[in-house]
PDB file of N, CA and C in Angstrom:
ATOM      1  N   MET A   1       9.357  -0.225  -1.448  1.00  0.00           N
ATOM      2  CA  MET A   1       9.830   0.017  -0.110  1.00  0.00           C
ATOM      3  C   MET A   1       9.018   1.121   0.564  1.00  0.00           C
ATOM      4  N   MET A   2       8.703   2.169  -0.196  1.00  0.00           N
ATOM      5  CA  MET A   2       7.936   3.271   0.379  1.00  0.00           C
ATOM      6  C   MET A   2       6.531   2.822   0.771  1.00  0.00           C
ATOM      7  N   ALA A   3       5.981   1.888   0.011  1.00  0.00           N
ATOM      8  CA  ALA A   3       4.640   1.389   0.347  1.00  0.00           C
ATOM      9  C   ALA A   3       4.656   0.662   1.683  1.00  0.00           C
ATOM     10  N   ARG A   4       5.708  -0.103   1.946  1.00  0.00           N
ATOM     11  CA  ARG A   4       5.810  -0.811   3.230  1.00  0.00           C
ATOM     12  C   ARG A   4       5.947   0.177   4.383  1.00  0.00           C
ATOM     13  N   ILE A   5       6.711   1.239   4.163  1.00  0.00           N
ATOM     14  CA  ILE A   5       6.854   2.261   5.205  1.00  0.00           C
ATOM     15  C   ILE A   5       5.510   2.932   5.455  1.00  0.00           C
ATOM     16  N   PHE A   6       4.794   3.264   4.373  1.00  0.00           N
ATOM     17  CA  PHE A   6       3.489   3.903   4.510  1.00  0.00           C
ATOM     18  C   PHE A   6       2.514   3.013   5.275  1.00  0.00           C
ATOM     19  N   VAL A   7       2.471   1.738   4.925  1.00  0.00           N
ATOM     20  CA  VAL A   7       1.553   0.807   5.595  1.00  0.00           C
ATOM     21  C   VAL A   7       1.935   0.656   7.070  1.00  0.00           C
ATOM     22  N   GLY A   8       3.233   0.597   7.348  1.00  0.00           N
ATOM     23  CA  GLY A   8       3.670   0.519   8.737  1.00  0.00           C
ATOM     24  C   GLY A   8       3.264   1.747   9.539  1.00  0.00           C
ATOM     25  N   LEU A   9       3.436   2.920   8.942  1.00  0.00           N
ATOM     26  CA  LEU A   9       3.018   4.146   9.620  1.00  0.00           C
ATOM     27  C   LEU A   9       1.498   4.192   9.782  1.00  0.00           C
ATOM     28  N   TRP A  10       0.782   3.750   8.769  1.00  0.00           N
ATOM     29  CA  TRP A  10      -0.685   3.758   8.826  1.00  0.00           C
ATOM     30  C   TRP A  10      -1.193   2.901   9.990  1.00  0.00           C
ATOM     31  N   PHE A  11      -0.707   1.656  10.052  1.00  0.00           N
ATOM     32  CA  PHE A  11      -1.171   0.762  11.112  1.00  0.00           C
ATOM     33  C   PHE A  11      -0.632   1.183  12.473  1.00  0.00           C
ATOM     34  N   GLY A  12       0.567   1.750  12.508  1.00  0.00           N
ATOM     35  CA  GLY A  12       1.091   2.261  13.765  1.00  0.00           C
ATOM     36  C   GLY A  12       0.241   3.402  14.306  1.00  0.00           C
ATOM     37  N   PHE A  13      -0.157   4.322  13.409  1.00  0.00           N
ATOM     38  CA  PHE A  13      -1.004   5.425  13.841  1.00  0.00           C
ATOM     39  C   PHE A  13      -2.378   4.928  14.281  1.00  0.00           C
ATOM     40  N   SER A  14      -2.938   3.978  13.529  1.00  0.00           N
ATOM     41  CA  SER A  14      -4.262   3.475  13.917  1.00  0.00           C
ATOM     42  C   SER A  14      -4.200   2.752  15.266  1.00  0.00           C
ATOM     43  N   ALA A  15      -3.104   2.030  15.537  1.00  0.00           N
ATOM     44  CA  ALA A  15      -2.958   1.372  16.840  1.00  0.00           C
ATOM     45  C   ALA A  15      -2.804   2.416  17.949  1.00  0.00           C
ATOM     46  N   PHE A  16      -1.993   3.453  17.688  1.00  0.00           N
ATOM     47  CA  PHE A  16      -1.823   4.512  18.676  1.00  0.00           C
ATOM     48  C   PHE A  16      -3.147   5.219  18.946  1.00  0.00           C
ATOM     49  N   TRP A  17      -3.873   5.530  17.880  1.00  0.00           N
ATOM     50  CA  TRP A  17      -5.167   6.217  18.025  1.00  0.00           C
ATOM     51  C   TRP A  17      -6.132   5.369  18.855  1.00  0.00           C
ATOM     52  N   THR A  18      -6.224   4.095  18.524  1.00  0.00           N
ATOM     53  CA  THR A  18      -7.145   3.212  19.236  1.00  0.00           C
ATOM     54  C   THR A  18      -6.764   3.097  20.711  1.00  0.00           C
ATOM     55  N   LEU A  19      -5.481   2.939  20.974  1.00  0.00           N
ATOM     56  CA  LEU A  19      -5.021   2.827  22.358  1.00  0.00           C
ATOM     57  C   LEU A  19      -5.283   4.124  23.125  1.00  0.00           C
ATOM     58  N   ALA A  20      -4.954   5.264  22.533  1.00  0.00           N
ATOM     59  CA  ALA A  20      -5.155   6.543  23.220  1.00  0.00           C
ATOM     60  C   ALA A  20      -6.641   6.825  23.449  1.00  0.00           C
ATOM     61  N   ALA A  21      -7.455   6.553  22.452  1.00  0.00           N
ATOM     62  CA  ALA A  21      -8.895   6.792  22.607  1.00  0.00           C
ATOM     63  C   ALA A  21      -9.500   5.840  23.635  1.00  0.00           C
ATOM     64  N   SER A  22      -9.045   4.608  23.659  1.00  0.00           N
ATOM     65  CA  SER A  22      -9.550   3.644  24.648  1.00  0.00           C
ATOM     66  C   SER A  22      -9.151   4.054  26.057  1.00  0.00           C
ATOM     67  N   MET A  23      -7.922   4.523  26.216  1.00  0.00           N
ATOM     68  CA  MET A  23      -7.482   4.974  27.534  1.00  0.00           C
ATOM     69  C   MET A  23      -8.281   6.195  27.981  1.00  0.00           C
ATOM     70  N   ALA A  24      -8.580   7.104  27.045  1.00  0.00           N
ATOM     71  CA  ALA A  24      -9.379   8.279  27.404  1.00  0.00           C
ATOM     72  C   ALA A  24     -10.775   7.871  27.851  1.00  0.00           C
ATOM     73  N   VAL A  25     -11.354   6.885  27.188  1.00  0.00           N
ATOM     74  CA  VAL A  25     -12.693   6.424  27.570  1.00  0.00           C
ATOM     75  C   VAL A  25     -12.649   5.727  28.928  1.00  0.00           C
ATOM     76  N   LEU A  26     -11.647   4.877  29.138  1.00  0.00           N
ATOM     77  CA  LEU A  26     -11.569   4.116  30.384  1.00  0.00           C
ATOM     78  C   LEU A  26     -11.263   4.994  31.601  1.00  0.00           C
ATOM     79  N   THR A  27     -10.484   6.055  31.393  1.00  0.00           N
ATOM     80  CA  THR A  27     -10.156   6.933  32.519  1.00  0.00           C
ATOM     81  C   THR A  27     -11.172   8.048  32.700  1.00  0.00           C
ATOM     82  N   GLY A  28     -12.143   8.151  31.816  1.00  0.00           N
ATOM     83  CA  GLY A  28     -13.184   9.157  31.938  1.00  0.00           C
ATOM     84  C   GLY A  28     -12.775  10.529  31.431  1.00  0.00           C
ATOM     85  N   ARG A  29     -11.714  10.614  30.651  1.00  0.00           N
ATOM     86  CA  ARG A  29     -11.249  11.899  30.149  1.00  0.00           C
ATOM     87  C   ARG A  29     -11.808  12.233  28.777  1.00  0.00           C
ATOM     88  N   ALA A  30     -12.560  11.337  28.195  1.00  0.00           N
ATOM     89  CA  ALA A  30     -13.178  11.607  26.893  1.00  0.00           C
ATOM     90  C   ALA A  30     -14.270  12.646  27.099  1.00  0.00           C
ATOM     91  N   SER A  31     -14.246  13.689  26.303  1.00  0.00           N
ATOM     92  CA  SER A  31     -15.243  14.746  26.450  1.00  0.00           C
ATOM     93  C   SER A  31     -15.781  15.116  25.080  1.00  0.00           C
ATOM     94  N   GLY A  32     -16.812  15.882  25.068  1.00  0.00           N
ATOM     95  CA  GLY A  32     -17.418  16.321  23.816  1.00  0.00           C
ATOM     96  C   GLY A  32     -18.842  15.824  23.715  1.00  0.00           C
ATOM     97  N   SER A  33     -19.450  16.148  22.600  1.00  0.00           N
ATOM     98  CA  SER A  33     -20.855  15.790  22.430  1.00  0.00           C
ATOM     99  C   SER A  33     -21.048  14.382  21.879  1.00  0.00           C
ATOM    100  N   THR A  34     -19.978  13.756  21.366  1.00  0.00           N
ATOM    101  CA  THR A  34     -20.115  12.404  20.823  1.00  0.00           C
ATOM    102  C   THR A  34     -19.890  11.383  21.938  1.00  0.00           C
ATOM    103  N   PRO A  35     -20.491  10.219  21.813  1.00  0.00           N
ATOM    104  CA  PRO A  35     -20.270   9.174  22.822  1.00  0.00           C
ATOM    105  C   PRO A  35     -18.805   8.734  22.841  1.00  0.00           C
ATOM    106  N   GLY A  36     -18.358   8.239  23.971  1.00  0.00           N
ATOM    107  CA  GLY A  36     -16.960   7.876  24.137  1.00  0.00           C
ATOM    108  C   GLY A  36     -16.487   6.730  23.269  1.00  0.00           C
ATOM    109  N   PHE A  37     -17.366   5.837  22.890  1.00  0.00           N
ATOM    110  CA  PHE A  37     -16.936   4.674  22.113  1.00  0.00           C
ATOM    111  C   PHE A  37     -16.613   5.009  20.661  1.00  0.00           C
ATOM    112  N   VAL A  38     -16.914   6.224  20.210  1.00  0.00           N
ATOM    113  CA  VAL A  38     -16.668   6.598  18.812  1.00  0.00           C
ATOM    114  C   VAL A  38     -15.168   6.684  18.528  1.00  0.00           C
ATOM    115  N   GLY A  39     -14.384   7.191  19.483  1.00  0.00           N
ATOM    116  CA  GLY A  39     -12.937   7.323  19.282  1.00  0.00           C
ATOM    117  C   GLY A  39     -12.256   6.002  18.983  1.00  0.00           C
ATOM    118  N   PRO A  40     -12.433   4.992  19.842  1.00  0.00           N
ATOM    119  CA  PRO A  40     -11.819   3.693  19.533  1.00  0.00           C
ATOM    120  C   PRO A  40     -12.353   3.073  18.242  1.00  0.00           C
ATOM    121  N   LEU A  41     -13.617   3.296  17.944  1.00  0.00           N
ATOM    122  CA  LEU A  41     -14.158   2.750  16.687  1.00  0.00           C
ATOM    123  C   LEU A  41     -13.500   3.392  15.471  1.00  0.00           C
ATOM    124  N   LEU A  42     -13.146   4.669  15.576  1.00  0.00           N
ATOM    125  CA  LEU A  42     -12.433   5.310  14.467  1.00  0.00           C
ATOM    126  C   LEU A  42     -11.074   4.652  14.249  1.00  0.00           C
ATOM    127  N   GLY A  43     -10.410   4.265  15.334  1.00  0.00           N
ATOM    128  CA  GLY A  43      -9.136   3.558  15.197  1.00  0.00           C
ATOM    129  C   GLY A  43      -9.291   2.228  14.492  1.00  0.00           C
ATOM    130  N   PHE A  44     -10.338   1.485  14.855  1.00  0.00           N
ATOM    131  CA  PHE A  44     -10.585   0.215  14.165  1.00  0.00           C
ATOM    132  C   PHE A  44     -10.973   0.459  12.702  1.00  0.00           C
ATOM    133  N   GLY A  45     -11.680   1.555  12.458  1.00  0.00           N
ATOM    134  CA  GLY A  45     -12.017   1.916  11.077  1.00  0.00           C
ATOM    135  C   GLY A  45     -10.781   2.242  10.256  1.00  0.00           C
ATOM    136  N   LEU A  46      -9.820   2.939  10.869  1.00  0.00           N
ATOM    137  CA  LEU A  46      -8.564   3.223  10.171  1.00  0.00           C
ATOM    138  C   LEU A  46      -7.821   1.930   9.830  1.00  0.00           C
ATOM    139  N   ALA A  47      -7.813   0.981  10.765  1.00  0.00           N
ATOM    140  CA  ALA A  47      -7.153  -0.305  10.503  1.00  0.00           C
ATOM    141  C   ALA A  47      -7.869  -1.053   9.376  1.00  0.00           C
ATOM    142  N   ALA A  48      -9.194  -1.026   9.383  1.00  0.00           N
ATOM    143  CA  ALA A  48      -9.947  -1.701   8.312  1.00  0.00           C
ATOM    144  C   ALA A  48      -9.687  -1.031   6.973  1.00  0.00           C
ATOM    145  N   LEU A  49      -9.577   0.290   6.964  1.00  0.00           N
ATOM    146  CA  LEU A  49      -9.275   1.002   5.723  1.00  0.00           C
ATOM    147  C   LEU A  49      -7.883   0.635   5.217  1.00  0.00           C
ATOM    148  N   GLY A  50      -6.927   0.461   6.127  1.00  0.00           N
ATOM    149  CA  GLY A  50      -5.588   0.024   5.728  1.00  0.00           C
ATOM    150  C   GLY A  50      -5.598  -1.358   5.094  1.00  0.00           C
ATOM    151  N   VAL A  51      -6.386  -2.258   5.652  1.00  0.00           N
ATOM    152  CA  VAL A  51      -6.511  -3.598   5.061  1.00  0.00           C
ATOM    153  C   VAL A  51      -7.162  -3.494   3.684  1.00  0.00           C
ATOM    154  N   LEU A  52      -8.164  -2.634   3.564  1.00  0.00           N
ATOM    155  CA  LEU A  52      -8.829  -2.444   2.276  1.00  0.00           C
ATOM    156  C   LEU A  52      -7.867  -1.883   1.237  1.00  0.00           C
ATOM    157  N   PHE A  53      -7.017  -0.921   1.620  1.00  0.00           N
ATOM    158  CA  PHE A  53      -5.999  -0.400   0.700  1.00  0.00           C
ATOM    159  C   PHE A  53      -5.107  -1.527   0.195  1.00  0.00           C
ATOM    160  N   ASN A  54      -4.693  -2.394   1.097  1.00  0.00           N
ATOM    161  CA  ASN A  54      -3.814  -3.498   0.738  1.00  0.00           C
ATOM    162  C   ASN A  54      -4.495  -4.461  -0.230  1.00  0.00           C
ATOM    163  N   VAL A  55      -5.734  -4.808   0.041  1.00  0.00           N
ATOM    164  CA  VAL A  55      -6.473  -5.748  -0.817  1.00  0.00           C
ATOM    165  C   VAL A  55      -6.684  -5.154  -2.205  1.00  0.00           C
ATOM    166  N   VAL A  56      -7.077  -3.883  -2.265  1.00  0.00           N
ATOM    167  CA  VAL A  56      -7.314  -3.238  -3.564  1.00  0.00           C
ATOM    168  C   VAL A  56      -6.006  -3.112  -4.342  1.00  0.00           C
ATOM    169  N   GLY A  57      -4.922  -2.736  -3.663  1.00  0.00           N
ATOM    170  CA  GLY A  57      -3.630  -2.618  -4.336  1.00  0.00           C
ATOM    171  C   GLY A  57      -3.142  -3.938  -4.902  1.00  0.00           C
ATOM    172  N   ARG A  58      -3.305  -5.001  -4.140  1.00  0.00           N
ATOM    173  CA  ARG A  58      -2.908  -6.322  -4.650  1.00  0.00           C
ATOM    174  C   ARG A  58      -3.788  -6.750  -5.828  1.00  0.00           C
ATOM    175  N   GLY A  59      -5.062  -6.402  -5.758  1.00  0.00           N
ATOM    176  CA  GLY A  59      -5.958  -6.731  -6.866  1.00  0.00           C
ATOM    177  C   GLY A  59      -5.589  -5.980  -8.137  1.00  0.00           C
ATOM    178  N   LEU A  60      -5.218  -4.721  -7.998  1.00  0.00           N
ATOM    179  CA  LEU A  60      -4.832  -3.929  -9.167  1.00  0.00           C
ATOM    180  C   LEU A  60      -3.519  -4.410  -9.780  1.00  0.00           C
ATOM    181  N   ALA A  61      -2.624  -4.938  -8.958  1.00  0.00           N
ATOM    182  CA  ALA A  61      -1.308  -5.366  -9.440  1.00  0.00           C
ATOM    183  C   ALA A  61      -1.246  -6.863  -9.703  1.00  0.00           C
ATOM    184  N   TYR A  62      -2.389  -7.521  -9.825  1.00  0.00           N
ATOM    185  CA  TYR A  62      -2.424  -8.987  -9.931  1.00  0.00           C
ATOM    186  C   TYR A  62      -1.594  -9.510 -11.102  1.00  0.00           C
ATOM    187  N   GLY A  63      -1.753  -8.961 -12.296  1.00  0.00           N
ATOM    188  CA  GLY A  63      -1.071  -9.494 -13.471  1.00  0.00           C
ATOM    189  C   GLY A  63       0.248  -8.818 -13.789  1.00  0.00           C
ATOM    190  N   ASP A  64       0.733  -7.959 -12.929  1.00  0.00           N
ATOM    191  CA  ASP A  64       1.943  -7.195 -13.234  1.00  0.00           C
ATOM    192  C   ASP A  64       3.192  -8.049 -13.427  1.00  0.00           C
ATOM    193  N   PRO A  65       3.509  -9.031 -12.591  1.00  0.00           N
ATOM    194  CA  PRO A  65       4.755  -9.777 -12.812  1.00  0.00           C
ATOM    195  C   PRO A  65       4.806 -10.465 -14.176  1.00  0.00           C
ATOM    196  N   ALA A  66       3.732 -11.090 -14.582  1.00  0.00           N
ATOM    197  CA  ALA A  66       3.728 -11.767 -15.886  1.00  0.00           C
ATOM    198  C   ALA A  66       3.821 -10.750 -17.019  1.00  0.00           C
ATOM    199  N   PHE A  67       3.113  -9.646 -16.896  1.00  0.00           N
ATOM    200  CA  PHE A  67       3.157  -8.612 -17.932  1.00  0.00           C
ATOM    201  C   PHE A  67       4.562  -8.032 -18.048  1.00  0.00           C
ATOM    202  N   LEU A  68       5.187  -7.705 -16.912  1.00  0.00           N
ATOM    203  CA  LEU A  68       6.523  -7.116 -16.950  1.00  0.00           C
ATOM    204  C   LEU A  68       7.553  -8.085 -17.513  1.00  0.00           C
ATOM    205  N   ARG A  69       7.433  -9.353 -17.156  1.00  0.00           N
ATOM    206  CA  ARG A  69       8.382 -10.337 -17.680  1.00  0.00           C
ATOM    207  C   ARG A  69       8.234 -10.484 -19.191  1.00  0.00           C
ATOM    208  N   ALA A  70       7.005 -10.576 -19.679  1.00  0.00           N
ATOM    209  CA  ALA A  70       6.788 -10.694 -21.123  1.00  0.00           C
ATOM    210  C   ALA A  70       7.282  -9.446 -21.854  1.00  0.00           C
ATOM    211  N   PHE A  71       7.039  -8.284 -21.287  1.00  0.00           N
ATOM    212  CA  PHE A  71       7.493  -7.040 -21.901  1.00  0.00           C
ATOM    213  C   PHE A  71       9.008  -6.997 -22.003  1.00  0.00           C
ATOM    214  N   LEU A  72       9.697  -7.353 -20.908  1.00  0.00           N
ATOM    215  CA  LEU A  72      11.160  -7.318 -20.925  1.00  0.00           C
ATOM    216  C   LEU A  72      11.745  -8.358 -21.868  1.00  0.00           C
ATOM    217  N   GLU A  73      11.177  -9.550 -21.896  1.00  0.00           N
ATOM    218  CA  GLU A  73      11.676 -10.574 -22.816  1.00  0.00           C
ATOM    219  C   GLU A  73      11.510 -10.132 -24.262  1.00  0.00           C
ATOM    220  N   GLU A  74      10.403  -9.490 -24.570  1.00  0.00           N
ATOM    221  CA  GLU A  74      10.166  -9.033 -25.931  1.00  0.00           C
ATOM    222  C   GLU A  74      11.111  -7.890 -26.299  1.00  0.00           C
ATOM    223  N   GLU A  75      11.311  -6.968 -25.410  1.00  0.00           N
ATOM    224  CA  GLU A  75      12.131  -5.794 -25.705  1.00  0.00           C
ATOM    225  C   GLU A  75      13.624  -6.107 -25.725  1.00  0.00           C
ATOM    226  N   LEU A  76      14.050  -7.104 -24.961  1.00  0.00           N
ATOM    227  CA  LEU A  76      15.468  -7.399 -24.854  1.00  0.00           C
ATOM    228  C   LEU A  76      15.932  -8.514 -25.785  1.00  0.00           C
ATOM    229  N   GLN A  77      15.097  -8.956 -26.702  1.00  0.00           N
ATOM    230  CA  GLN A  77      15.493  -9.990 -27.651  1.00  0.00           C
ATOM    231  C   GLN A  77      16.538  -9.438 -28.605  1.00  0.00           C
ATOM    232  N   LEU A  78      17.538 -10.281 -28.913  1.00  0.00           N
ATOM    233  CA  LEU A  78      18.546  -9.875 -29.887  1.00  0.00           C
ATOM    234  C   LEU A  78      17.930  -9.887 -31.275  1.00  0.00           C
ATOM    235  N   GLN A  79      18.193  -8.826 -32.016  1.00  0.00           N
ATOM    236  CA  GLN A  79      17.684  -8.723 -33.378  1.00  0.00           C
ATOM    237  C   GLN A  79      18.804  -8.234 -34.281  1.00  0.00           C
ATOM    238  N   GLU A  80      18.675  -8.526 -35.541  1.00  0.00           N
ATOM    239  CA  GLU A  80      19.638  -8.018 -36.517  1.00  0.00           C
ATOM    240  C   GLU A  80      19.480  -6.505 -36.604  1.00  0.00           C
ATOM    241  N   PRO A  81      20.588  -5.794 -36.694  1.00  0.00           N
ATOM    242  CA  PRO A  81      20.468  -4.341 -36.835  1.00  0.00           C
ATOM    243  C   PRO A  81      19.883  -3.987 -38.192  1.00  0.00           C
ATOM    244  N   PRO A  82      19.239  -2.848 -38.310  1.00  0.00           N
ATOM    245  CA  PRO A  82      18.673  -2.451 -39.592  1.00  0.00           C
ATOM    246  C   PRO A  82      19.782  -2.172 -40.615  1.00  0.00           C
ATOM    247  N   MET A  83      19.442  -2.296 -41.872  1.00  0.00           N
ATOM    248  CA  MET A  83      20.412  -2.058 -42.963  1.00  0.00           C
ATOM    249  C   MET A  83      20.900  -0.610 -42.881  1.00  0.00           C
ATOM    250  N   GLY A  84      22.187  -0.440 -43.032  1.00  0.00           N
ATOM    251  CA  GLY A  84      22.769   0.894 -43.028  1.00  0.00           C
ATOM    252  C   GLY A  84      23.087   1.404 -41.651  1.00  0.00           C
ATOM    253  N   ALA A  85      22.953   0.565 -40.626  1.00  0.00           N
ATOM    254  CA  ALA A  85      23.280   0.992 -39.264  1.00  0.00           C
ATOM    255  C   ALA A  85      24.787   1.089 -39.099  1.00  0.00           C
ATOM    256  N   ILE A  86      25.230   2.072 -38.377  1.00  0.00           N
ATOM    257  CA  ILE A  86      26.660   2.284 -38.131  1.00  0.00           C
ATOM    258  C   ILE A  86      27.043   1.503 -36.875  1.00  0.00           C
ATOM    259  N   PRO A  87      28.102   0.667 -36.954  1.00  0.00           N
ATOM    260  CA  PRO A  87      28.510  -0.090 -35.776  1.00  0.00           C
ATOM    261  C   PRO A  87      28.975   0.842 -34.658  1.00  0.00           C
ATOM    262  N   ALA A  88      28.705   0.465 -33.425  1.00  0.00           N
ATOM    263  CA  ALA A  88      29.061   1.288 -32.282  1.00  0.00           C
ATOM    264  C   ALA A  88      30.533   1.133 -31.891  1.00  0.00           C
ATOM    265  N   ALA A  89      31.126  -0.023 -32.176  1.00  0.00           N
ATOM    266  CA  ALA A  89      32.510  -0.219 -31.733  1.00  0.00           C
ATOM    267  C   ALA A  89      33.458  -0.347 -32.875  1.00  0.00           C
TER     268      ALA A  89
END
């Protein structure tokens, strides 16, 4: 759940940045020594980085569901208690 919130905030900020930087360029309020088109490009770069985070994360977690299911099935199998074990009930 936290990952979805993070991704939503990431893309929301990149959209806000791109929109604000584009408006500054279009209204002529962009100032500084860098060209005006750099601001909006940074916003698109942030969005591309967010997509890259998503792709890499999915790639790293590719085999997790099968691994977790096999692990749980193995660990939760009923087995005979060891000799000399004291009953719980």
